[in-house]
Coordinates of C-alpha atoms in Angstrom, one line a residue:
X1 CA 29.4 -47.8 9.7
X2 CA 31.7 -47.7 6.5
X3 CA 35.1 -47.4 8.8
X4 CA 37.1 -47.3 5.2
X5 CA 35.2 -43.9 4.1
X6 CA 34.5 -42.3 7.5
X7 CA 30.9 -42.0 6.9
X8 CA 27.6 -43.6 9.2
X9 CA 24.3 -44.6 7.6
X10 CA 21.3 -44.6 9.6
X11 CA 17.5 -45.6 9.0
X12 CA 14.6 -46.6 11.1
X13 CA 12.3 -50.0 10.2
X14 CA 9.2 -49.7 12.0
X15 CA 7.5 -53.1 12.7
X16 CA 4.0 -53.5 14.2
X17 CA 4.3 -56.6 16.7
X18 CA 0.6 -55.6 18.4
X19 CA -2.5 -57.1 17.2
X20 CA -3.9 -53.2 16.1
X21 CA -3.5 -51.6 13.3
X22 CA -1.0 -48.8 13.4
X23 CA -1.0 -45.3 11.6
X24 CA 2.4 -43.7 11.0
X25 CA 2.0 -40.0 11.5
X26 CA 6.0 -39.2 11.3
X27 CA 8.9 -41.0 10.3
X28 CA 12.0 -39.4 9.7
X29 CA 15.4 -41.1 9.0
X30 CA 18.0 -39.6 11.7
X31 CA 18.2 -37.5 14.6
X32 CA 21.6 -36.7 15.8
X33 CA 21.2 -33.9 19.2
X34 CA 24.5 -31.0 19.7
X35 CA 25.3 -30.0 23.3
X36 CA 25.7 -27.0 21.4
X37 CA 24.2 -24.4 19.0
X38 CA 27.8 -22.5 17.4
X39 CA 27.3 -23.8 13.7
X40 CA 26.1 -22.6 10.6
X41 CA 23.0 -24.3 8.7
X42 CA 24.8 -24.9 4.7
X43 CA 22.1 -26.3 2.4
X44 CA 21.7 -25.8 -1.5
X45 CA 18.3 -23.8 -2.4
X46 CA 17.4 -21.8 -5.8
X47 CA 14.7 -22.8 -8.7
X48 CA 14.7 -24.1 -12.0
X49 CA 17.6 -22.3 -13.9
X50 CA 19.3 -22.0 -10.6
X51 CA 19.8 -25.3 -8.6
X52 CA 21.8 -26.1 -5.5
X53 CA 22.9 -22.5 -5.2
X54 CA 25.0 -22.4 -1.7
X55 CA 23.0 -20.9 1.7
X56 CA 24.8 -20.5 4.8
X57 CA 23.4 -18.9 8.1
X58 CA 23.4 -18.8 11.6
X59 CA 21.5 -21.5 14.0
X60 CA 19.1 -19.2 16.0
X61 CA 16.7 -20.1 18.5
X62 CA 13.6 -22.1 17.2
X63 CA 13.5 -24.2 13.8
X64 CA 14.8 -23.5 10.8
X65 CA 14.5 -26.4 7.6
X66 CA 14.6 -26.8 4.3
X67 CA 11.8 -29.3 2.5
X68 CA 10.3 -30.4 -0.6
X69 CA 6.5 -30.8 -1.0
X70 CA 6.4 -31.3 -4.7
X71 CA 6.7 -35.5 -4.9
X72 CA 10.2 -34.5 -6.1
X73 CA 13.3 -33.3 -4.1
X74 CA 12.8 -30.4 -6.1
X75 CA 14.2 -28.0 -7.6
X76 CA 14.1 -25.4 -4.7
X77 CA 15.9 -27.8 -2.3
X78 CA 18.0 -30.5 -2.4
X79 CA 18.1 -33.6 0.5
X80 CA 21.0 -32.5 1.5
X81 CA 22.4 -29.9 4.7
X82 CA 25.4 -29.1 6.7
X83 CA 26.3 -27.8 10.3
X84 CA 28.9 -26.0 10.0
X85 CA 31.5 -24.8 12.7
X86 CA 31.5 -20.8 13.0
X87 CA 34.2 -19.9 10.8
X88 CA 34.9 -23.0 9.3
X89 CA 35.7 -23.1 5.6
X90 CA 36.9 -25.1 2.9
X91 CA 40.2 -26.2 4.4
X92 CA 39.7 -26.2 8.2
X93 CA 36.7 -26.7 10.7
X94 CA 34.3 -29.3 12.0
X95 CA 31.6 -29.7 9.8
X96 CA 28.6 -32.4 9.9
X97 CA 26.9 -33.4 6.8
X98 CA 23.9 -35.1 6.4
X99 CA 22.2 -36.7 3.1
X100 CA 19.0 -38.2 2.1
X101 CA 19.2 -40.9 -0.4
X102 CA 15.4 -40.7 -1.2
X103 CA 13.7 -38.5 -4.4
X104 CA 10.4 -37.7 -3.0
X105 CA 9.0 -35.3 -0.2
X106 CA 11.6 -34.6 2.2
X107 CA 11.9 -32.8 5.7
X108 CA 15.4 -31.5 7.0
X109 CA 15.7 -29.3 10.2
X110 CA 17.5 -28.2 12.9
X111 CA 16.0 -26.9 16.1
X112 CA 17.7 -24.9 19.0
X113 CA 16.0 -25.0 22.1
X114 CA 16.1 -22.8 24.9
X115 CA 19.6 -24.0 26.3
X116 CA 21.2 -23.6 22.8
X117 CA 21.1 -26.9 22.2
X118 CA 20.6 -28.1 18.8
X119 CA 18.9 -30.7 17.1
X120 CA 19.3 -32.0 13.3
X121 CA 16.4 -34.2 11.4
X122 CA 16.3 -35.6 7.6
X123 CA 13.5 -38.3 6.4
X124 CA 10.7 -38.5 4.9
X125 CA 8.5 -35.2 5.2
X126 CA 6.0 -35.5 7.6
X127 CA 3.1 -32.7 5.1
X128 CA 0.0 -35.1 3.5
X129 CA 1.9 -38.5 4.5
X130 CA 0.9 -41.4 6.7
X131 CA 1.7 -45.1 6.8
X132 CA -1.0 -48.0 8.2
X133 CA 0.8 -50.5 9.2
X134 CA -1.4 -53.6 9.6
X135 CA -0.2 -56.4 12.3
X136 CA 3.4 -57.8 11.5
X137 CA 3.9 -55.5 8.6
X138 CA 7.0 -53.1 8.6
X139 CA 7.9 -49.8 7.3
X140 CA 11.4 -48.8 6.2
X141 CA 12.2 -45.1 6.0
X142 CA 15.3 -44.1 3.3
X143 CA 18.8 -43.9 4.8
X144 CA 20.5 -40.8 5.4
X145 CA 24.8 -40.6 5.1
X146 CA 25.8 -38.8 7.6
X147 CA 29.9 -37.7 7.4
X148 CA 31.9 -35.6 10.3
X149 CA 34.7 -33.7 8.8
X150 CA 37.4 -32.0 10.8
X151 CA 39.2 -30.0 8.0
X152 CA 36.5 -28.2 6.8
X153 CA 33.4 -28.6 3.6
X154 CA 36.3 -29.5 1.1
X155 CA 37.3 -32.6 3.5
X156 CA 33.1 -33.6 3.8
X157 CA 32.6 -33.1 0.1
X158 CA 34.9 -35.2 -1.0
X159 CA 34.1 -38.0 1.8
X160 CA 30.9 -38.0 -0.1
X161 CA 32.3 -38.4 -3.7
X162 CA 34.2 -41.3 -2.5
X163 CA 31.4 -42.8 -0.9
X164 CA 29.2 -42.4 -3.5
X165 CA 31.2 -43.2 -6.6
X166 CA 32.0 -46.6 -4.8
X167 CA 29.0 -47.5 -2.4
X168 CA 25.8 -46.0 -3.9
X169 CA 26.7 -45.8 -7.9
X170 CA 26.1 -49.3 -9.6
X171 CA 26.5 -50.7 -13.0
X172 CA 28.9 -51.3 -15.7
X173 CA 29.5 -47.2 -15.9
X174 CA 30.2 -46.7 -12.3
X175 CA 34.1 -46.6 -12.7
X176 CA 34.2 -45.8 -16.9
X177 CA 34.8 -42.5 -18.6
X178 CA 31.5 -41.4 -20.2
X179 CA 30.7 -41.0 -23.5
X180 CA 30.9 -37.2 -25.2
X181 CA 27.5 -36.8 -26.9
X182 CA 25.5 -34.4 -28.6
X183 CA 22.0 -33.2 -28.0
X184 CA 19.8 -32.8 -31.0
X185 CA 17.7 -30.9 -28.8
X186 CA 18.8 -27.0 -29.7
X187 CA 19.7 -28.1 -32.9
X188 CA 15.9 -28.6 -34.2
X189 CA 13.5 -28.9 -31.3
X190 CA 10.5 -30.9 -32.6
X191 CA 11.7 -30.6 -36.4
X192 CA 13.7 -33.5 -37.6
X193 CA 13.7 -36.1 -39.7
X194 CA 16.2 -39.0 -40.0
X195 CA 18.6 -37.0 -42.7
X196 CA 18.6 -34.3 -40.3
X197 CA 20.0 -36.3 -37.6
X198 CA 22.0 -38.5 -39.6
X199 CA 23.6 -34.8 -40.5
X200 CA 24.4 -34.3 -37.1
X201 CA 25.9 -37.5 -36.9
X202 CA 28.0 -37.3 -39.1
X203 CA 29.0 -34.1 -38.2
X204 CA 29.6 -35.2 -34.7
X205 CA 32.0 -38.0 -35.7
X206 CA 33.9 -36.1 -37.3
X207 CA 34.3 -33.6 -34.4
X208 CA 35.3 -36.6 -32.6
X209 CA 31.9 -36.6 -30.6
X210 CA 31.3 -41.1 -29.8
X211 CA 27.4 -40.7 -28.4
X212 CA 24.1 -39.1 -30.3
X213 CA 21.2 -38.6 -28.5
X214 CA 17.6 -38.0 -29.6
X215 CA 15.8 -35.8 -28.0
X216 CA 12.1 -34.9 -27.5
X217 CA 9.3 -35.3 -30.7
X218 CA 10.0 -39.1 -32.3
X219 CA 6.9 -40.9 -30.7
X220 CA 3.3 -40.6 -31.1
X221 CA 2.2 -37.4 -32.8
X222 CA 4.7 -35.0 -31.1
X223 CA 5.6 -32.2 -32.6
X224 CA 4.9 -30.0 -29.7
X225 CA 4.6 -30.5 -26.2
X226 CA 1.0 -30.7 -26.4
X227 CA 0.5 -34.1 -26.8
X228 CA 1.7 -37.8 -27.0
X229 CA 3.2 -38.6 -23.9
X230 CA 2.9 -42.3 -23.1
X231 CA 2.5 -43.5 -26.8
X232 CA 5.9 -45.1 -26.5
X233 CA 5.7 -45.8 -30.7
X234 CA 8.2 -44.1 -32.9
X235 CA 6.6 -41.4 -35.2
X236 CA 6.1 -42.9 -38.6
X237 CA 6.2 -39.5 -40.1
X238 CA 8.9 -38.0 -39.3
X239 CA 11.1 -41.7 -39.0
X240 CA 9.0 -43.7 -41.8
X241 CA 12.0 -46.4 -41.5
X242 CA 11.4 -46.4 -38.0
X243 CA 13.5 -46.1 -34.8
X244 CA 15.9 -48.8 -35.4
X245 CA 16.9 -47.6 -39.1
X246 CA 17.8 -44.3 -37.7
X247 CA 19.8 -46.1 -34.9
X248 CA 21.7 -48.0 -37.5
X249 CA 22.1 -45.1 -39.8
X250 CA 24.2 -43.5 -36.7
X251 CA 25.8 -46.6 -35.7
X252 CA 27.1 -47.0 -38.8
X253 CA 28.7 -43.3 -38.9
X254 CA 30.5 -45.2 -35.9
X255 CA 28.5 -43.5 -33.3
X256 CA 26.6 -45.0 -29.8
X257 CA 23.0 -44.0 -29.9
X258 CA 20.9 -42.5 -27.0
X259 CA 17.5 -41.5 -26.4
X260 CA 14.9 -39.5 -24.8
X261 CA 12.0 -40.9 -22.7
X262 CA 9.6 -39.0 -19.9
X263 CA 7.9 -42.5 -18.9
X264 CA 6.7 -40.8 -16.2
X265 CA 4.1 -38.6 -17.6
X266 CA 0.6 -39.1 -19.8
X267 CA -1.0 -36.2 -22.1
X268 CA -4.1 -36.0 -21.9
X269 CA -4.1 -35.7 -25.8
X270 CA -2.8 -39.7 -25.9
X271 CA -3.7 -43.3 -26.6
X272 CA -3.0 -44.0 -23.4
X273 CA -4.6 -41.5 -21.7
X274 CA -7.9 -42.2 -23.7
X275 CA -7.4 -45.6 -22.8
X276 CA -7.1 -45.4 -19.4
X277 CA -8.0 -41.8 -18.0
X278 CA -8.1 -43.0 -14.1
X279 CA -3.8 -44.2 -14.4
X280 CA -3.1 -40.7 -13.5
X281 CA -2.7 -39.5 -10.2
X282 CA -5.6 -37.5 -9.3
X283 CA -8.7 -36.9 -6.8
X284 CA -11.8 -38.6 -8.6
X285 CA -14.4 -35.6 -9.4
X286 CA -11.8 -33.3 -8.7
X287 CA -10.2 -30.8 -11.2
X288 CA -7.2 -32.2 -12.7
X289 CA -4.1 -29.4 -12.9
X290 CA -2.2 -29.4 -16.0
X291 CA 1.8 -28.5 -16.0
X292 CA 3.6 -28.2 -19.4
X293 CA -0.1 -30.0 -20.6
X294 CA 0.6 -33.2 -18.6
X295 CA -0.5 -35.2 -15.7
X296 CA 1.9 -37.2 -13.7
X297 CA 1.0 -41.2 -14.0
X298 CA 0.0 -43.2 -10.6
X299 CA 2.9 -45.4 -10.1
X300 CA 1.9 -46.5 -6.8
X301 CA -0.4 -48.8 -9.7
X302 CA 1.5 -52.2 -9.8
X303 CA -0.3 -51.9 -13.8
X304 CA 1.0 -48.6 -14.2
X305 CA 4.8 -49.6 -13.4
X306 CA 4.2 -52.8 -16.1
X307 CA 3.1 -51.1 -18.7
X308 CA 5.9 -48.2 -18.2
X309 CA 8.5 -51.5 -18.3
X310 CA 6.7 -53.6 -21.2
X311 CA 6.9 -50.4 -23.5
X312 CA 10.6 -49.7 -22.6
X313 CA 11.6 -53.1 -22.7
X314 CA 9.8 -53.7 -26.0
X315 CA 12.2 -50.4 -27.5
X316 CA 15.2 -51.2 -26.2
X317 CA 15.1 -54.7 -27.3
X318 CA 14.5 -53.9 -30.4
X319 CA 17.0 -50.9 -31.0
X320 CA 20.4 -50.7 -30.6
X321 CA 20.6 -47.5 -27.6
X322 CA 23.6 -47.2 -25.5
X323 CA 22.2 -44.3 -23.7
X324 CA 18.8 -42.8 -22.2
X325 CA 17.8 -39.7 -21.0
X326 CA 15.0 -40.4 -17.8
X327 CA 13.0 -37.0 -18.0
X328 CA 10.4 -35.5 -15.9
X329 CA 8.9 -32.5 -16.3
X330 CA 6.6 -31.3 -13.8
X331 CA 5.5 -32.0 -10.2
X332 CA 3.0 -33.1 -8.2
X333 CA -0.6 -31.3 -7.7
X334 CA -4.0 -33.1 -6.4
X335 CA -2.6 -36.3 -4.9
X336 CA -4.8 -39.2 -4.6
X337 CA -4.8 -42.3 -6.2
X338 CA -8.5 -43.7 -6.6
X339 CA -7.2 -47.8 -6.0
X340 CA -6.0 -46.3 -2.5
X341 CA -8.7 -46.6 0.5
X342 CA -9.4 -43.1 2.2
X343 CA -7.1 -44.0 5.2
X344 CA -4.5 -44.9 2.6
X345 CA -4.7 -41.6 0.1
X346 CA -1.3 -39.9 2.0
X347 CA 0.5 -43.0 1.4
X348 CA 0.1 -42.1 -2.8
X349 CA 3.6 -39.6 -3.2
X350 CA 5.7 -42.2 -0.9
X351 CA 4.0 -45.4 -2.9
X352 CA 5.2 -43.5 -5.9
X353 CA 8.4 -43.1 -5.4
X354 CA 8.5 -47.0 -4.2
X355 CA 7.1 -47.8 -7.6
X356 CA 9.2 -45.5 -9.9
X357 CA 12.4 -47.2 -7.9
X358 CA 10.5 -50.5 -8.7
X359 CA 11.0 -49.4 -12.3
X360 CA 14.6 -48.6 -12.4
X361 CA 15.4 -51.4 -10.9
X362 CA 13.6 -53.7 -13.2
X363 CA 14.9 -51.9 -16.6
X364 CA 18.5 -51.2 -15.1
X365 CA 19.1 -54.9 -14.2
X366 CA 17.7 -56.3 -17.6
X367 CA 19.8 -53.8 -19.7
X368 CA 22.9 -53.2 -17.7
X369 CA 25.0 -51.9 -20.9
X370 CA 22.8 -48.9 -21.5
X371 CA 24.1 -45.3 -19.4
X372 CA 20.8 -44.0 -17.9
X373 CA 21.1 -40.4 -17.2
X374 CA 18.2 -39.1 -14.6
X375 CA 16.6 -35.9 -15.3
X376 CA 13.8 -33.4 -13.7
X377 CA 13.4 -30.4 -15.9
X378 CA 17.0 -29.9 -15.8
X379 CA 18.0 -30.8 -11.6
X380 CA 14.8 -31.0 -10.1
X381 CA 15.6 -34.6 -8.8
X382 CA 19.2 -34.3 -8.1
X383 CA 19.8 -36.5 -5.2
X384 CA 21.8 -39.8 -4.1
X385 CA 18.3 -41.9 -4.5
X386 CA 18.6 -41.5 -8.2
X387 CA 22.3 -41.9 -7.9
X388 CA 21.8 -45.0 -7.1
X389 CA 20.0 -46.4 -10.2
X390 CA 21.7 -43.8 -12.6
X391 CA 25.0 -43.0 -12.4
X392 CA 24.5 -39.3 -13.7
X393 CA 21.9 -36.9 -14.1
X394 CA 21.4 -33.6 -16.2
X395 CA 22.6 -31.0 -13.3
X396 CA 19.9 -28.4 -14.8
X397 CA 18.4 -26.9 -17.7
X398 CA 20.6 -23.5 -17.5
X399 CA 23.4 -24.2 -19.6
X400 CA 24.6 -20.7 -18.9
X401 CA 29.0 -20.9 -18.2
X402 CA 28.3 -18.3 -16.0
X403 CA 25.7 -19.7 -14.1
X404 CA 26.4 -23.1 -14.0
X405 CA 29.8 -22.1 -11.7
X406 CA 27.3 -21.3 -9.1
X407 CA 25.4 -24.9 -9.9
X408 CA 27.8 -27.0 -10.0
X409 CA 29.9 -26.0 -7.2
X410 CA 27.5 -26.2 -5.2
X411 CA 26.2 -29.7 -6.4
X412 CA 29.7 -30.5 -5.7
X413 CA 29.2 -29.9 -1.8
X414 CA 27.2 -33.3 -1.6
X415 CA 27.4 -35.4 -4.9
X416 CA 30.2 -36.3 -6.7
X417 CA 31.6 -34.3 -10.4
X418 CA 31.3 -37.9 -12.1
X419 CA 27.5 -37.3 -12.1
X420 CA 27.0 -34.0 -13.5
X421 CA 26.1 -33.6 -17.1
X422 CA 27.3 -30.5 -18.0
X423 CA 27.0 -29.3 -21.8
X424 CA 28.1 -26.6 -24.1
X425 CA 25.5 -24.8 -26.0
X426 CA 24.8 -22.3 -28.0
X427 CA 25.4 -18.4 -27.3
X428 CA 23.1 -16.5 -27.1
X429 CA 22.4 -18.6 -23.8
X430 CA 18.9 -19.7 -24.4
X431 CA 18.1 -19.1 -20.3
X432 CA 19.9 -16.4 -19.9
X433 CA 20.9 -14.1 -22.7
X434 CA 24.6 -14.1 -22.2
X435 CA 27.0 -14.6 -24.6
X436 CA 30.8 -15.7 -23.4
X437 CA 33.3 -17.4 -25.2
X438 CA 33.7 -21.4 -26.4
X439 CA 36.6 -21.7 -24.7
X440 CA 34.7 -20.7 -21.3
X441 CA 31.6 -22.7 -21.9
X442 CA 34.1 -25.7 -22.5
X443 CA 36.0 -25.0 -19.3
X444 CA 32.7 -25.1 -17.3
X445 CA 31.6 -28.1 -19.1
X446 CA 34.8 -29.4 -18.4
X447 CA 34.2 -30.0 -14.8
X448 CA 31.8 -32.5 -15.2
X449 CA 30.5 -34.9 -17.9
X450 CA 31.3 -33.5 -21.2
X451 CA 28.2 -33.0 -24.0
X452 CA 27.0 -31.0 -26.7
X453 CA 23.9 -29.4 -27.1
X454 CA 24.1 -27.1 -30.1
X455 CA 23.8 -27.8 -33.9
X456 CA 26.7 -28.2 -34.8
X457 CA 26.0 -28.5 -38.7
X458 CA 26.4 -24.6 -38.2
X459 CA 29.6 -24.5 -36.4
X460 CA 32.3 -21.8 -38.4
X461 CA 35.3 -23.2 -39.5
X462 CA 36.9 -22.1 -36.2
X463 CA 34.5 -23.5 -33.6
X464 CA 34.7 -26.6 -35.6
X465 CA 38.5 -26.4 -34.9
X466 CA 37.9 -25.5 -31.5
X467 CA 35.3 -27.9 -30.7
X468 CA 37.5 -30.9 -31.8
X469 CA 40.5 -29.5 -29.5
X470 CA 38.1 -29.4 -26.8
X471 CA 37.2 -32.8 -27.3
X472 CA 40.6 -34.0 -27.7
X473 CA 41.4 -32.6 -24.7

């Protein structure tokens, strides 16, 4: 119980005292029963582009849930749901909240059974997972926050931002104001070299921009998203001085630097991936499905996670980065790890969550200066497990002013505005089409942490007026 921010955490260990092995079938987190079925079911749904748009409907009889089967929390749900008083709104109402602080598969319902009673569950999904649990070994399921509000969502929403900005967010950024950057990424894609960027530095600095950040394309041989992934070397030919001259040429311009990383994710068009074909999660014999020409690597491998550390570690000792950007691109298809036994192969997407938070935990403690911001193909793994690692992630790939309203309103229900990237880019809206004004796509961005995403080397002379306002501001 946190009596100071009205909010109750619950799990469930399971511990095997018999002298049999055990198989865990179903384990979800909490289970809270209503003498009653007059609410509304409030969850955030939509797709990439179009996160954590707001649902609300009526309980009826039967089950109605939201999930994710994609070894992500996905894009098309989030971990997150609300019963919600009929007519209850922002200001005034009981309303019930309940979120998952987990990244993976997840299961949320509510059933109303024949005397309108009604029953809530979040954990864990029960689809392609199991658990043996051998004699005296235990099983922890991820806790749920669960908040009551009595003066509406506003009143529950912000119970969570409290909670969260002080109890789950860690880390020498947890309480600071965040760094303004700029993305290279719409500037030049997979074009660059270092006197291209240093441009952009230098253009940023005098905009009054204080963090750069390199995108996508400066390891291996990438200069498309066809290969590369998991050589974690700096591209010689497009940074022949390497990484760390091109962090001190923008450190000197008086300017953090950040970067990109997918760690992740293999091509199978890469060292690594010719080295060692079997670290990616697959069935052996089986096809092997491609998304965005990638395969998704088998962290539930304790050799997998170490080299995914070593080759981080080994870059950010040696250059100066204040920042990194955690991608991952794609989800999960054909999952199977071949070191699993065939009564442990639906442990693999739970194993791999364990070992990508085995990761984060391991780079975020030995670099506790750098901001880590999670991202999932924009918000595809928006959710208080990452929160907790990372104190912000990219809220989604749309960029749109327009659009983002609707995303980050209702990312607001559950998870707090410090923790929202949120940039200005170029119009045109590369998602969309839509062109509005700077002034709007600032006043969106506004309302959460502040970046750039444009080249602003081709700013006119009154969005470069504009711009600096904004960031005076």
């Amino acid at each position: 119980v946190f009596e100071d921010f009205d909010a109750i955490t619950k799990s469930v260990k399971i511990i095997n005292e018999s002298e049999e092995d055990v198989n865990i079938l179903r384990a979800l987190s909490a289970n809270v029963d209503f003498k009653e079925d007059d609410f509304d079911f409030v969850h955030l749904s939509g797709a990439w582009a179009r996160e954590r748009h707001i649902v609300r409907t009526s309980l009826r009889s039967g089950m109605q849930s939201i999930e994710s089967r994609r070894g992500a929390s996905s894009h098309a749900q989030n971990p997150f749901m609300t019963l919600a008083r009929k007519g209850s709104n922002e200001q005034n109402g009981d309303v019930y909240g309940f979120s998952l602080v987990y990244s993976g598969n997840f299961l949320a319902s509510v059933e109303v059974d024949m005397y309108s009673k009604a029953r809530a569950q979040i954990g864990i999904n029960p689809f392609d997972f199991s658990w043996l649990l051998k004699p005296n070994e235990s099983f922890q399921t991820p806790e749920v926050v669960m908040v009551y509000s009595s003066n509406g969502l506003g009143e529950m929403s912000r119970t969570y931002h409290k909670l969260y900005r002080k109890r789950l967010c860690r880390g020498a950024y947890r309480d600071k104001t965040r760094p303004i950057l700029v993305n290279n990424w719409e500037a030049t894609y997979f074009d660059f070299n270092a006197d291209k960027i240093e441009s952009i530095g230098k253009t940023a600095k005098e905009l009054g921009i204080e963090l750069f950040v390199l995108d996508d394309g400066w390891f291996g041989k990438r200069d498309n998203d066809n290969s590369s992934l998991g050589d974690w070397v700096v591209d010689k030919n497009k940074l022949p001085n390497g990484l760390d001259d091109l962090a001190n040429r923008i450190n000197n311009l008086d300017l953090q630097f950040g970067l990109w990383f997918e760690p992740e994710m293999v091509s199978p068009d890469s060292d690594l991936y010719r080295a060692h074909p079997d670290w990616c999660i697959h069935v052996p014999e089986r096809h092997r499905t491609q998304a965005r020409n990638q395969l998704i690597l088998d962290l539930s491998r304790e050799e997998v996670c170490d080299y995914i550390i070593d080759s981080l570690t080994a870059i950010l000792k040696s250059v100066n980065i204040s920042y990194i950007k955690w991608d991952m691109n794609r989800n999960m298809t054909e999952i199977g790890s071949p070191c699993l036994p065939p009564e442990r192969q639906r442990e693999t997407a739970h194993r791999y969550m364990l070992g990508l938070y085995k990761i984060y935990e391991k780079l975020t403690t030995a670099f506790p200066n750098i901001l880590f911001e999670g991202c999932s193909g924009g918000g595809g793994r928006f959710d208080a497990g990452i929160l907790y690692y990372m104190p912000q992630i990219w809220t989604s790939d749309d960029t749109d002013a327009v659009e983002r309203m609707f995303i980050q309103f209702g990312t607001s229900y559950g998870y707090p505005q410090s923790m929202m990237g949120a940039h200005v880019s170029a119009v045109p809206n590369e998602q969309t089409g839509r062109i509005t004004s700077l002034d709007t796509r600032a006043a969106v961005a506004f309302l959460g942490i502040l970046g750039y995403e444009l080249d602003i080397t081709k700013l006119s002379s009154e969005e470069t007026v504009e711009i600096a306002e904004q960031i005076k501001f």
